[in-house]
Short mmCIF file of C-alpha atoms in Angstrom, two decimals:
data_model
loop_
_atom_site.label_atom_id
_atom_site.label_comp_id
_atom_site.label_asym_id
_atom_site.label_seq_id
_atom_site.Cartn_x
_atom_site.Cartn_y
_atom_site.Cartn_z
CA MET A 476 -9.89 -52.76 11.78
CA ALA A 477 -7.10 -55.26 11.31
CA ARG A 478 -3.75 -54.40 9.78
CA MET A 479 -3.42 -53.49 6.13
CA LYS A 480 -1.93 -56.41 4.23
CA PHE A 481 -0.98 -57.57 0.75
CA VAL A 482 -1.58 -61.14 -0.42
CA CYS A 483 -0.48 -62.42 -3.82
CA ASP A 484 -2.23 -65.48 -5.22
CA SER A 485 0.39 -67.41 -7.20
CA GLU A 486 -2.36 -69.51 -8.83
CA ARG A 487 -3.63 -66.37 -10.53
CA CYS A 488 -0.58 -64.19 -11.19
CA ILE A 489 0.18 -64.19 -14.92
CA GLU A 490 3.38 -62.13 -14.69
CA CYS A 491 1.88 -59.24 -16.66
CA ASN A 492 3.70 -56.66 -14.50
CA GLY A 493 0.59 -54.50 -14.44
CA CYS A 494 1.11 -53.96 -10.70
CA VAL A 495 4.69 -52.80 -11.29
CA THR A 496 3.57 -50.36 -13.97
CA ALA A 497 0.64 -49.10 -11.91
CA CYS A 498 2.94 -48.44 -8.95
CA LYS A 499 5.56 -46.64 -11.02
CA ASN A 500 2.94 -44.49 -12.69
CA GLU A 501 0.85 -43.69 -9.63
CA ASN A 502 3.80 -42.75 -7.44
CA GLU A 503 6.17 -41.44 -10.12
CA VAL A 504 8.85 -43.73 -8.73
CA PRO A 505 12.37 -42.58 -9.63
CA TRP A 506 14.39 -44.23 -12.37
CA GLY A 507 16.18 -47.35 -11.17
CA VAL A 508 13.75 -48.05 -8.34
CA ASN A 509 10.97 -50.61 -8.48
CA ARG A 510 8.87 -50.56 -5.35
CA ARG A 511 7.08 -53.65 -6.61
CA ARG A 512 8.49 -56.52 -8.66
CA VAL A 513 7.14 -59.74 -10.11
CA VAL A 514 9.27 -62.75 -9.23
CA THR A 515 8.91 -65.97 -11.21
CA LEU A 516 10.00 -69.35 -9.90
CA ASN A 517 10.91 -72.16 -12.32
CA ASP A 518 10.65 -69.74 -15.23
CA GLY A 519 9.91 -71.53 -18.49
CA VAL A 520 9.28 -74.85 -16.80
CA PRO A 521 5.73 -76.25 -16.81
CA GLY A 522 4.12 -75.31 -13.53
CA GLU A 523 6.08 -72.08 -13.13
CA ARG A 524 4.73 -69.69 -10.54
CA SER A 525 4.89 -65.92 -10.34
CA ILE A 526 4.31 -63.68 -7.38
CA SER A 527 4.23 -59.92 -6.97
CA VAL A 528 6.52 -58.73 -4.20
CA ALA A 529 6.89 -55.39 -2.44
CA CYS A 530 7.10 -54.25 1.16
CA MET A 531 4.99 -56.64 3.23
CA HIS A 532 4.53 -54.07 6.02
CA CYS A 533 5.74 -56.58 8.58
CA SER A 534 4.28 -56.65 12.06
CA ASP A 535 7.83 -56.99 13.42
CA ALA A 536 9.72 -55.17 10.70
CA PRO A 537 13.47 -55.92 10.42
CA CYS A 538 14.08 -52.62 8.59
CA MET A 539 12.58 -50.75 11.52
CA ALA A 540 14.71 -52.73 13.97
CA VAL A 541 18.06 -52.07 12.28
CA CYS A 542 17.65 -48.44 11.22
CA PRO A 543 20.34 -46.49 13.08
CA VAL A 544 18.52 -43.15 12.79
CA GLN A 545 15.02 -44.50 13.47
CA CYS A 546 13.45 -43.05 10.39
CA PHE A 547 10.76 -45.75 10.29
CA TYR A 548 7.37 -45.62 11.92
CA ARG A 549 4.22 -47.69 11.82
CA THR A 550 0.77 -46.21 11.38
CA GLU A 551 -2.30 -47.37 13.29
CA GLU A 552 -3.30 -49.35 10.22
CA GLY A 553 -0.05 -51.34 10.37
CA VAL A 554 1.59 -49.64 7.40
CA VAL A 555 5.38 -49.30 7.78
CA LEU A 556 6.53 -45.92 6.49
CA HIS A 557 9.70 -43.89 6.70
CA ASP A 558 10.80 -40.29 6.89
CA LYS A 559 13.11 -39.38 4.01
CA ASP A 560 14.23 -36.25 5.83
CA VAL A 561 15.78 -38.47 8.50
CA CYS A 562 17.09 -41.33 6.30
CA ILE A 563 20.85 -41.24 5.81
CA GLY A 564 20.92 -43.81 3.00
CA CYS A 565 23.11 -46.28 4.87
CA GLY A 566 21.41 -49.33 3.34
CA TYR A 567 21.05 -51.37 6.54
CA CYS A 568 17.32 -51.75 5.92
CA SER A 569 18.05 -53.13 2.46
CA TYR A 570 20.25 -55.87 3.92
CA ALA A 571 17.76 -56.65 6.71
CA CYS A 572 14.64 -56.91 4.55
CA PRO A 573 13.94 -60.48 3.34
CA PHE A 574 11.85 -59.14 0.44
CA GLY A 575 14.30 -56.57 -0.99
CA ALA A 576 11.71 -53.87 -0.46
CA PRO A 577 13.95 -50.91 0.49
CA GLN A 578 15.62 -49.61 -2.65
CA PHE A 579 17.93 -46.75 -3.47
CA PRO A 580 18.07 -44.46 -6.49
CA SER A 581 21.41 -44.97 -8.17
CA GLN A 582 21.91 -41.99 -10.41
CA GLY A 583 24.09 -40.17 -7.87
CA THR A 584 27.76 -39.37 -8.36
CA PHE A 585 30.02 -42.43 -8.02
CA GLY A 586 26.94 -44.57 -7.45
CA ALA A 587 26.27 -42.88 -4.13
CA ARG A 588 23.03 -43.98 -2.49
CA GLY A 589 20.23 -41.53 -2.20
CA LYS A 590 17.41 -41.66 0.30
CA MET A 591 15.78 -45.04 0.65
CA ASP A 592 12.57 -45.56 -1.28
CA LYS A 593 10.00 -48.30 -0.69
CA CYS A 594 6.36 -49.22 -1.04
CA THR A 595 4.16 -47.01 1.11
CA PHE A 596 0.96 -49.02 0.67
CA CYS A 597 -0.04 -45.87 -1.22
CA ALA A 598 -0.18 -44.07 2.15
CA GLY A 599 2.37 -41.32 1.46
CA GLY A 600 4.67 -40.24 4.27
CA PRO A 601 4.87 -37.92 7.24
CA GLU A 602 4.29 -34.79 5.17
CA GLU A 603 0.81 -33.29 5.07
CA ASN A 604 -1.66 -35.70 3.50
CA GLY A 605 -2.09 -35.04 -0.20
CA SER A 606 0.49 -32.23 -0.28
CA GLN A 607 2.93 -31.64 -3.13
CA ALA A 608 5.84 -32.34 -0.77
CA GLU A 609 4.36 -35.70 0.16
CA PHE A 610 3.82 -36.61 -3.47
CA GLU A 611 7.33 -35.66 -4.52
CA LYS A 612 8.97 -37.68 -1.74
CA TYR A 613 6.65 -40.65 -1.31
CA GLY A 614 4.03 -40.65 -4.05
CA ARG A 615 0.26 -40.60 -3.88
CA ASN A 616 -1.67 -40.96 -0.63
CA ARG A 617 -4.52 -43.11 -1.88
CA LEU A 618 -5.50 -44.35 1.58
CA ALA A 619 -6.36 -40.79 2.59
CA GLU A 620 -8.43 -40.55 -0.59
CA GLY A 621 -10.43 -43.58 0.49
CA LYS A 622 -8.76 -45.89 -2.00
CA LEU A 623 -6.61 -49.00 -1.86
CA PRO A 624 -3.10 -49.35 -3.33
CA ALA A 625 -3.02 -48.87 -7.11
CA CYS A 626 -1.13 -52.12 -7.74
CA ALA A 627 -3.91 -54.28 -6.27
CA GLU A 628 -6.80 -52.26 -7.67
CA MET A 629 -5.16 -52.44 -11.11
CA CYS A 630 -4.41 -56.20 -11.02
CA SER A 631 -6.26 -57.73 -13.97
CA THR A 632 -6.62 -61.23 -12.52
CA LYS A 633 -7.03 -60.03 -8.94
CA ALA A 634 -4.02 -62.13 -7.99
CA LEU A 635 -2.76 -59.28 -5.85
CA LEU A 636 -5.09 -58.42 -3.00
CA ALA A 637 -4.69 -55.46 -0.67
CA GLY A 638 -6.65 -54.06 2.19
CA ASP A 639 -7.79 -54.88 5.68
CA GLY A 640 -6.13 -58.16 6.66
CA ASP A 641 -9.41 -59.80 7.69
CA VAL A 642 -11.12 -58.92 4.41
CA VAL A 643 -8.17 -60.00 2.27
CA ALA A 644 -7.88 -63.31 4.13
CA ASP A 645 -11.61 -63.88 3.70
CA ILE A 646 -11.43 -63.28 -0.07
CA PHE A 647 -8.49 -65.67 -0.41
CA ARG A 648 -10.22 -68.31 1.68
CA THR A 649 -13.34 -68.08 -0.50
CA ARG A 650 -11.21 -68.71 -3.56
CA VAL A 651 -9.55 -71.74 -2.06
CA VAL A 652 -12.90 -73.19 -1.07
CA HIS A 653 -14.24 -72.69 -4.61
CA ARG A 654 -11.11 -74.11 -6.20
CA GLY A 655 -11.21 -77.18 -4.03
CA LYS A 656 -7.49 -77.04 -3.43
CA GLY A 657 -4.96 -74.78 -1.80
CA ALA A 658 -5.68 -75.42 1.86
CA GLU A 659 -2.49 -77.45 2.03
CA VAL A 660 -0.37 -74.32 1.66
CA TRP A 661 2.03 -73.44 4.40
CA GLY A 662 0.46 -71.17 6.99
CA TRP A 663 -3.15 -72.20 6.35
CA GLY A 664 -3.50 -73.69 9.82
CA THR A 665 -2.01 -70.57 11.37
CA ALA A 666 -4.45 -68.35 9.52
CA TYR A 667 -7.61 -70.38 9.96
CA GLY A 668 -7.11 -72.23 13.21
CA SER A 669 -6.51 -75.76 12.00
CA GLN A 670 -5.05 -77.53 9.02
CA THR A 671 -8.47 -78.69 7.94
CA ALA A 672 -10.53 -75.56 8.64
CA GLY A 673 -12.20 -74.37 5.46
CA THR A 674 -10.96 -77.36 3.50
CA PRO A 675 -13.53 -78.45 0.94
CA THR A 676 -14.60 -82.06 1.37
CA ASN A 677 -16.97 -83.46 -1.24
CA GLY A 678 -18.24 -80.00 -2.01
CA VAL A 679 -19.07 -79.26 1.60
CA THR A 680 -17.04 -76.77 3.58
CA LYS A 681 -16.14 -77.86 7.10
CA MET B 1401 26.49 -75.74 49.85
CA ARG B 1402 23.34 -77.50 48.65
CA ARG B 1403 22.11 -74.24 47.18
CA LEU B 1404 25.22 -73.77 45.05
CA PRO B 1405 24.21 -76.03 42.09
CA ALA B 1406 20.77 -74.50 42.00
CA THR B 1407 22.21 -71.00 42.05
CA VAL B 1408 24.69 -71.86 39.31
CA ALA B 1409 21.91 -73.38 37.22
CA LEU B 1410 19.71 -70.32 37.72
CA VAL B 1411 22.45 -67.86 36.81
CA SER B 1412 23.45 -69.97 33.79
CA ALA B 1413 19.86 -70.07 32.61
CA LEU B 1414 19.55 -66.31 32.95
CA VAL B 1415 22.75 -65.74 30.97
CA LEU B 1416 21.90 -68.26 28.26
CA LEU B 1417 18.33 -67.07 27.82
CA ALA B 1418 19.14 -63.37 27.96
CA ALA B 1419 19.00 -63.10 24.16
CA CYS B 1420 15.66 -64.86 23.93
CA THR B 1421 13.67 -61.83 24.93
CA GLU B 1422 11.84 -59.70 22.43
CA LYS B 1423 11.34 -56.03 22.89
CA PRO B 1424 8.03 -54.56 21.70
CA GLN B 1425 8.38 -52.75 18.38
CA THR B 1426 6.71 -49.46 19.02
CA ASN B 1427 7.44 -46.22 17.26
CA ALA B 1428 10.62 -44.62 18.53
CA HIS B 1429 10.42 -41.42 20.52
CA GLY B 1430 10.73 -38.32 18.40
CA VAL B 1431 9.80 -39.94 15.09
CA ARG B 1432 7.65 -37.72 12.91
CA LEU B 1433 4.32 -39.50 12.44
CA ASP B 1434 1.77 -39.27 9.69
CA ALA B 1435 -1.65 -37.70 9.98
CA ALA B 1436 -4.47 -40.24 10.14
CA PRO B 1437 -5.69 -41.21 6.67
CA TRP B 1438 -9.36 -40.70 7.52
CA THR B 1439 -8.66 -36.97 7.87
CA GLY B 1440 -8.54 -36.83 4.08
CA THR B 1441 -6.29 -34.98 1.70
CA GLY B 1442 -8.03 -31.64 1.37
CA THR B 1443 -6.42 -28.37 2.26
CA LYS B 1444 -9.35 -27.48 4.50
CA PRO B 1445 -10.71 -29.67 7.31
CA ASP B 1446 -13.30 -32.24 6.28
CA THR B 1447 -12.88 -31.58 2.60
CA GLY B 1448 -11.51 -33.83 -0.06
CA THR B 1449 -10.11 -33.22 -3.47
CA ALA B 1450 -11.22 -34.23 -6.93
CA PHE B 1451 -9.35 -37.49 -6.34
CA THR B 1452 -11.13 -38.40 -3.11
CA ALA B 1453 -13.38 -41.43 -3.50
CA SER B 1454 -17.03 -40.81 -2.78
CA GLY B 1455 -19.02 -42.83 -0.27
CA TRP B 1456 -17.38 -41.92 3.02
CA GLN B 1457 -17.38 -39.03 5.43
CA ILE B 1458 -14.00 -37.32 5.68
CA GLY B 1459 -12.86 -37.10 9.28
CA ASP B 1460 -15.01 -40.04 10.39
CA ARG B 1461 -12.79 -43.01 11.16
CA SER B 1462 -15.49 -45.67 11.18
CA SER B 1463 -16.89 -44.37 7.89
CA TRP B 1464 -13.45 -44.58 6.31
CA GLU B 1465 -12.84 -48.09 7.64
CA GLN B 1466 -16.19 -49.33 6.40
CA HIS B 1467 -15.62 -47.70 3.02
CA LEU B 1468 -12.25 -49.44 2.61
CA LYS B 1469 -13.73 -52.80 3.61
CA THR B 1470 -16.48 -52.37 1.05
CA ARG B 1471 -13.98 -51.27 -1.58
CA ALA B 1472 -11.72 -54.24 -0.81
CA GLN B 1473 -14.63 -56.54 -1.61
CA ASN B 1474 -14.41 -55.27 -5.20
CA GLN B 1475 -11.40 -57.57 -5.41
CA ASN B 1476 -13.65 -60.53 -4.68
CA GLU B 1477 -15.13 -61.50 -8.03
CA TYR B 1478 -17.22 -64.21 -6.39
CA ASN B 1479 -19.27 -61.28 -5.11
CA ARG B 1480 -19.37 -59.60 -8.49
CA ILE B 1481 -19.95 -62.13 -11.22
CA ASN B 1482 -20.88 -65.45 -9.65
#
């Protein structure tokens, strides 16, 4: 199995925020924290694009590299998780993350940071799988229930894809081939071997 | 004396390139790790809960992986409606 990955298809995202709502509901995310957000570029301008952003579970995670108390760990499936019992709420991970994934509840006295909270790929945390303690700290453990993250499974247009990296990449590639455009996106050559691999030409896939 | 420039160049290269290394990002020693997801969420071994999806054998890694791959294909509507 490859690593678990998210992919958001900006051609399909309609900025409905269903993924945000699904995440908040499924994991009972605390007030003031959004593990997932929808970001819109060129809002209101024809051709605007939206994309759903959360923790990307990086293969070389900056949050993991800068954490002074080493509360992060990576599972065999490539999901980056953290231990809230170890987190000291320093905020280094928040500054290091290019996606703004680590967030902090802000209802503490004098705005004091609480324990960091972030997307878990619906995989819970180091507590016992499916336990009440795990749910209260990290939310639902859908992976251990044989399910995929709620945000992606709830996405109405299937813009947000989640799952095994190979499967997700294959689904996205199929879409691009059917659309007849999209292979020019940055990173296509890295993902599929060459800049022209999978590019539709006169209805025939190379 | 002829070795001096080469030595200087070698030492300079080592100093200048010292920051170009990348250490492998493995889990730190002593970090509390999670139980494997294919072990399920039940309170007893090899049991699930009412929330556990059907179609896979709890405790069987390959069964869990195959189930998730199949489930991920539900996101591919070209398989479903076209």
